[in-house]
């Protein structure tokens, strides 16, 4: 095989290798395999690990929640309010744990999510039951102590409000029983405590109504009240209005919804008042309203908040930090304001944000380089709205561009090196006025020979001494090399060339040569000539 | 010889070795000649191409079957089962169902996309199932990590998922409104016949995940005539034919020796 052929083979092999590499260069597998999978299976070594212990806690936690409902209603029924407070706190804590777990495991979309929703409503119902029962007991004691007729009337109104509220609360609680037990039966959980809680709830409400009947219900009041329309959805404005027969203009009226002040108004000249009520964070279901004018109480009236559907959008924009924006609206297009929105990144990481007055949310998330899936979720907790989630958006976070500084530095270094090399190779500028240095025979003759002593020196050192002596005799500077000297004093070129061989080629002069060189250094040849 | 010549020869040898390795392997799923993560080259098993020669009392694995069994072959398998042999069929797309029916078994493989929260990987199809019945194959094993298994119906359950398992019909990796949680059987037995809904347990990437189960299975024969484990390519087929045909082996050896002999003789003449 000749050289040419081997070069051709080498070149062909190199080109083939480069082509093969180029074909694979864009394949991610060449760098870091991640989530490698086919339709039949995934490569476990490329799938990120995660803890599976959270999932183990899910079903037992559901059982604990069911157990807490039975305990809590029993302590309320027994009027052991201190224990009930503790039970409620425990139930609330477990519910929060469960809610977090459901969100973390991303199971809001199936029957576990339904259980979570029902449990949240059960928690709210039982918390209201505890407050209402305790308030009812307080009112019963007040009614006995208070002799004033108007105060007794006020207490009676509040009793009536509480009674209606508890009745409505029980209806809602009992309605959920079928759904909850259906789910718990599927997971083979013991639902007996929960069923007992429904029974206890009913007994508490019935006992309240019995006592209310004993002490007398609401009476006819000169202060009227009506809610129009008698139902509404999120964002609707309801009117709570009425007439106070016998009231004077500018009399202040307070309007209560679910025993909380919901608005203030003044009577007009005709004895009418009106107050607007915005359905915002008002849970779905029946709500009670009444009005007061000083010590005069109106009858209690009810209105219903209907559930509404929502839609949430998501737009992601990549960069060093990913910007997520979107809108949360009802299905009718009404913005949902001040609402919590969760951004789920890659299925596991959760980032919380909130909508503004236009229902828009914006959040910047710092993400590592790579492809990420982001989804916006609205859980609707506390709103008369259904939960919603956006389509999953994919965003690719690229590494920041290379800093230009190293390139600038490299270019500067290259330019500097080029400048230096060019300068170095430029021919040295000739001294303008300085004539070429040569040694004429007259000058040489005029020069005084220096003393030369080489006795006892090694031959090569002796040659050096003779070279220095001749150079000095010829008046040449000490910086001149043997070659320079041979050029400047051609008459002694043979001497200097021989010395150059001795000095740089390592040759050793013979005694005859040394003698000849000594004679030349001392000027013997010229003298002889 | 000059240095360039040696370099060229070295390059040619390396290129030849690479080309040989490339041509004699495949990337087909479950193939015994696939050395990648989704091949079964690392699973130790003796290959069986003809079912009539099965030894009684041994274990035969039919992995990811994709070709039909003749009536005669079904009869051989029935005889094998009757003789005390253990037949393990691993299938996830239902291709084994006709064979199971022909064998008179009530077990069926139901294709699906089982996913579970009972997992320690981010992929919901890669999860853990529990051993629910004593069986030699699962002796000393409590859990088995499966990889996108199928549900197995009928027979006595051997492996069962946790209740937090669902059939991810829409493939979004999360339980949806119509995807309820529930347990599923992924392995069942009927006498000496065991049906496993996950052939992926035997791919190279999964062997280290269930060492107890893989060890319990040994020694094992694997059917190379009806399953995707036998997936090859023309080069592999040719090499296999040469290996198995003495005349072809001798001819190939002669082809290699003749040029050398010719060169040697020519040099002597010179």
Tab-separated table of N, CA, C and O in Angstrom, chain A residues 309-355:
chain	number	residue	atom	x	y	z
A	309	UNK	N	-69.812	27.879	36.258
A	309	UNK	CA	-68.607	27.273	35.664
A	309	UNK	C	-67.567	28.353	35.388
A	309	UNK	O	-67.909	29.521	35.208
A	310	UNK	N	-66.324	27.938	35.355
A	310	UNK	CA	-65.235	28.884	35.099
A	310	UNK	C	-64.365	28.396	33.937
A	310	UNK	O	-64.406	27.220	33.564
A	311	UNK	N	-63.623	29.307	33.420
A	311	UNK	CA	-62.641	28.972	32.373
A	311	UNK	C	-61.358	29.716	32.708
A	311	UNK	O	-61.395	30.887	33.112
A	312	UNK	N	-60.265	29.014	32.585
A	312	UNK	CA	-58.975	29.650	32.877
A	312	UNK	C	-58.043	29.454	31.692
A	312	UNK	O	-58.006	28.374	31.083
A	313	UNK	N	-57.355	30.495	31.308
A	313	UNK	CA	-56.420	30.420	30.178
A	313	UNK	C	-54.994	30.512	30.695
A	313	UNK	O	-54.760	30.938	31.841
A	314	UNK	N	-54.083	30.124	29.871
A	314	UNK	CA	-52.662	30.189	30.240
A	314	UNK	C	-51.827	30.453	28.996
A	314	UNK	O	-52.014	29.816	27.962
A	315	UNK	N	-50.969	31.427	29.120
A	315	UNK	CA	-49.978	31.686	28.060
A	315	UNK	C	-48.612	31.734	28.725
A	315	UNK	O	-48.452	32.384	29.766
A	316	UNK	N	-47.666	31.007	28.172
A	316	UNK	CA	-46.333	31.000	28.755
A	316	UNK	C	-45.341	31.587	27.764
A	316	UNK	O	-45.458	31.396	26.557
A	317	UNK	N	-44.408	32.293	28.317
A	317	UNK	CA	-43.384	32.911	27.487
A	317	UNK	C	-42.031	32.570	28.076
A	317	UNK	O	-41.795	32.817	29.270
A	318	UNK	N	-41.185	31.958	27.271
A	318	UNK	CA	-39.883	31.506	27.761
A	318	UNK	C	-38.901	32.653	27.901
A	318	UNK	O	-39.148	33.773	27.479
A	319	UNK	N	-37.810	32.355	28.517
A	319	UNK	CA	-36.759	33.338	28.757
A	319	UNK	C	-35.933	32.821	29.910
A	319	UNK	O	-35.999	31.636	30.243
A	320	UNK	N	-35.153	33.667	30.521
A	320	UNK	CA	-34.403	33.212	31.691
A	320	UNK	C	-35.371	32.844	32.809
A	320	UNK	O	-35.131	31.930	33.588
A	321	UNK	N	-36.517	33.574	32.908
A	321	UNK	CA	-37.598	33.188	33.801
A	321	UNK	C	-38.863	33.096	32.946
A	321	UNK	O	-39.115	33.951	32.101
A	322	UNK	N	-39.628	32.025	33.176
A	322	UNK	CA	-40.828	31.812	32.364
A	322	UNK	C	-41.953	32.694	32.898
A	322	UNK	O	-42.223	32.701	34.101
A	323	UNK	N	-42.585	33.450	32.016
A	323	UNK	CA	-43.693	34.300	32.423
A	323	UNK	C	-45.005	33.617	32.062
A	323	UNK	O	-45.228	33.272	30.911
A	324	UNK	N	-45.839	33.405	33.094
A	324	UNK	CA	-47.134	32.753	32.896
A	324	UNK	C	-48.225	33.796	33.106
A	324	UNK	O	-48.263	34.460	34.148
A	325	UNK	N	-49.078	33.949	32.129
A	325	UNK	CA	-50.194	34.875	32.265
A	325	UNK	C	-51.463	34.186	31.801
A	325	UNK	O	-51.412	33.226	31.024
A	326	UNK	N	-52.581	34.682	32.290
A	326	UNK	CA	-53.852	34.114	31.871
A	326	UNK	C	-54.999	34.830	32.530
A	326	UNK	O	-54.805	35.756	33.341
A	327	UNK	N	-56.194	34.417	32.161
A	327	UNK	CA	-57.405	35.016	32.720
A	327	UNK	C	-58.292	33.946	33.310
A	327	UNK	O	-58.407	32.852	32.741
A	328	UNK	N	-58.908	34.297	34.415
A	328	UNK	CA	-59.886	33.413	35.047
A	328	UNK	C	-61.235	34.122	34.969
A	328	UNK	O	-61.405	35.220	35.519
A	329	UNK	N	-62.158	33.504	34.268
A	329	UNK	CA	-63.484	34.109	34.107
A	329	UNK	C	-64.556	33.064	34.342
A	329	UNK	O	-64.283	31.857	34.304
A	330	UNK	N	-65.774	33.552	34.577
A	330	UNK	CA	-66.899	32.619	34.593
A	330	UNK	C	-67.190	32.260	33.150
A	330	UNK	O	-66.662	32.880	32.223
A	331	UNK	N	-68.039	31.290	32.984
A	331	UNK	CA	-68.339	30.838	31.619
A	331	UNK	C	-69.034	31.947	30.835
A	331	UNK	O	-68.989	31.977	29.610
A	332	UNK	N	-69.631	32.890	31.587
A	332	UNK	CA	-70.288	34.023	30.901
A	332	UNK	C	-69.276	35.117	30.574
A	332	UNK	O	-69.638	36.147	29.991
A	333	UNK	N	-68.029	34.954	30.982
A	333	UNK	CA	-67.003	35.937	30.667
A	333	UNK	C	-66.764	36.960	31.762
A	333	UNK	O	-66.017	37.924	31.567
A	334	UNK	N	-67.334	36.748	32.928
A	334	UNK	CA	-67.146	37.692	34.031
A	334	UNK	C	-65.821	37.375	34.747
A	334	UNK	O	-65.579	36.209	35.083
A	335	UNK	N	-64.953	38.351	34.943
A	335	UNK	CA	-63.661	38.038	35.588
A	335	UNK	C	-63.832	37.605	37.049
A	335	UNK	O	-64.692	38.150	37.763
A	336	UNK	N	-63.033	36.619	37.444
A	336	UNK	CA	-63.032	36.167	38.840
A	336	UNK	C	-61.857	36.872	39.514
A	336	UNK	O	-60.701	36.620	39.178
A	337	UNK	N	-62.138	37.738	40.430
A	337	UNK	CA	-61.095	38.615	40.988
A	337	UNK	C	-60.546	38.092	42.311
A	337	UNK	O	-61.262	37.447	43.072
A	338	UNK	N	-59.286	38.398	42.531
A	338	UNK	CA	-58.639	38.057	43.805
A	338	UNK	C	-58.654	36.569	44.110
A	338	UNK	O	-58.607	36.169	45.270
A	339	UNK	N	-58.708	35.753	43.067
A	339	UNK	CA	-58.854	34.311	43.276
A	339	UNK	C	-57.489	33.625	43.226
A	339	UNK	O	-56.643	33.995	42.410
A	340	UNK	N	-57.286	32.628	44.080
A	340	UNK	CA	-56.007	31.911	44.033
A	340	UNK	C	-55.923	31.009	42.806
A	340	UNK	O	-56.866	30.298	42.493
A	341	UNK	N	-54.790	31.062	42.143
A	341	UNK	CA	-54.534	30.211	40.965
A	341	UNK	C	-53.239	29.459	41.229
A	341	UNK	O	-52.274	30.032	41.748
A	342	UNK	N	-53.261	28.186	40.933
A	342	UNK	CA	-52.059	27.358	41.124
A	342	UNK	C	-51.483	27.011	39.760
A	342	UNK	O	-52.214	26.568	38.870
A	343	UNK	N	-50.188	27.244	39.594
A	343	UNK	CA	-49.496	26.861	38.358
A	343	UNK	C	-48.748	25.562	38.635
A	343	UNK	O	-47.888	25.518	39.521
A	344	UNK	N	-49.135	24.533	37.930
A	344	UNK	CA	-48.500	23.226	38.137
A	344	UNK	C	-47.424	23.038	37.078
A	344	UNK	O	-47.724	23.003	35.880
A	345	UNK	N	-46.191	22.929	37.529
A	345	UNK	CA	-45.056	22.808	36.610
A	345	UNK	C	-44.568	21.361	36.614
A	345	UNK	O	-44.287	20.808	37.676
A	346	UNK	N	-44.541	20.762	35.452
A	346	UNK	CA	-44.073	19.378	35.290
A	346	UNK	C	-44.829	18.409	36.182
A	346	UNK	O	-44.263	17.415	36.668
A	347	UNK	N	-46.071	18.721	36.464
A	347	UNK	CA	-46.929	17.793	37.209
A	347	UNK	C	-46.725	17.793	38.697
A	347	UNK	O	-47.586	17.325	39.442
A	348	UNK	N	-45.616	18.311	39.184
A	348	UNK	CA	-45.341	18.184	40.618
A	348	UNK	C	-45.129	19.526	41.307
A	348	UNK	O	-45.651	19.763	42.391
A	349	UNK	N	-44.379	20.394	40.688
A	349	UNK	CA	-44.074	21.659	41.353
A	349	UNK	C	-45.274	22.601	41.264
A	349	UNK	O	-45.859	22.771	40.195
A	350	UNK	N	-45.627	23.201	42.403
A	350	UNK	CA	-46.791	24.078	42.447
A	350	UNK	C	-46.351	25.504	42.774
A	350	UNK	O	-45.575	25.722	43.695
A	351	UNK	N	-46.858	26.446	42.014
A	351	UNK	CA	-46.566	27.860	42.247
A	351	UNK	C	-47.901	28.578	42.386
A	351	UNK	O	-48.783	28.439	41.534
A	352	UNK	N	-48.061	29.343	43.485
A	352	UNK	CA	-49.330	30.015	43.736
A	352	UNK	C	-49.270	31.454	43.265
A	352	UNK	O	-48.253	32.132	43.395
A	353	UNK	N	-50.376	31.914	42.717
A	353	UNK	CA	-50.514	33.306	42.335
A	353	UNK	C	-51.978	33.698	42.525
A	353	UNK	O	-52.775	32.913	43.029
A	354	UNK	N	-52.339	34.915	42.110
A	354	UNK	CA	-53.690	35.407	42.378
A	354	UNK	C	-54.132	36.305	41.235
A	354	UNK	O	-53.309	37.009	40.629
A	355	UNK	N	-55.405	36.285	40.954
A	355	UNK	CA	-55.919	37.145	39.883
A	355	UNK	C	-56.096	38.569	40.398
A	355	UNK	O	-56.317	38.787	41.602
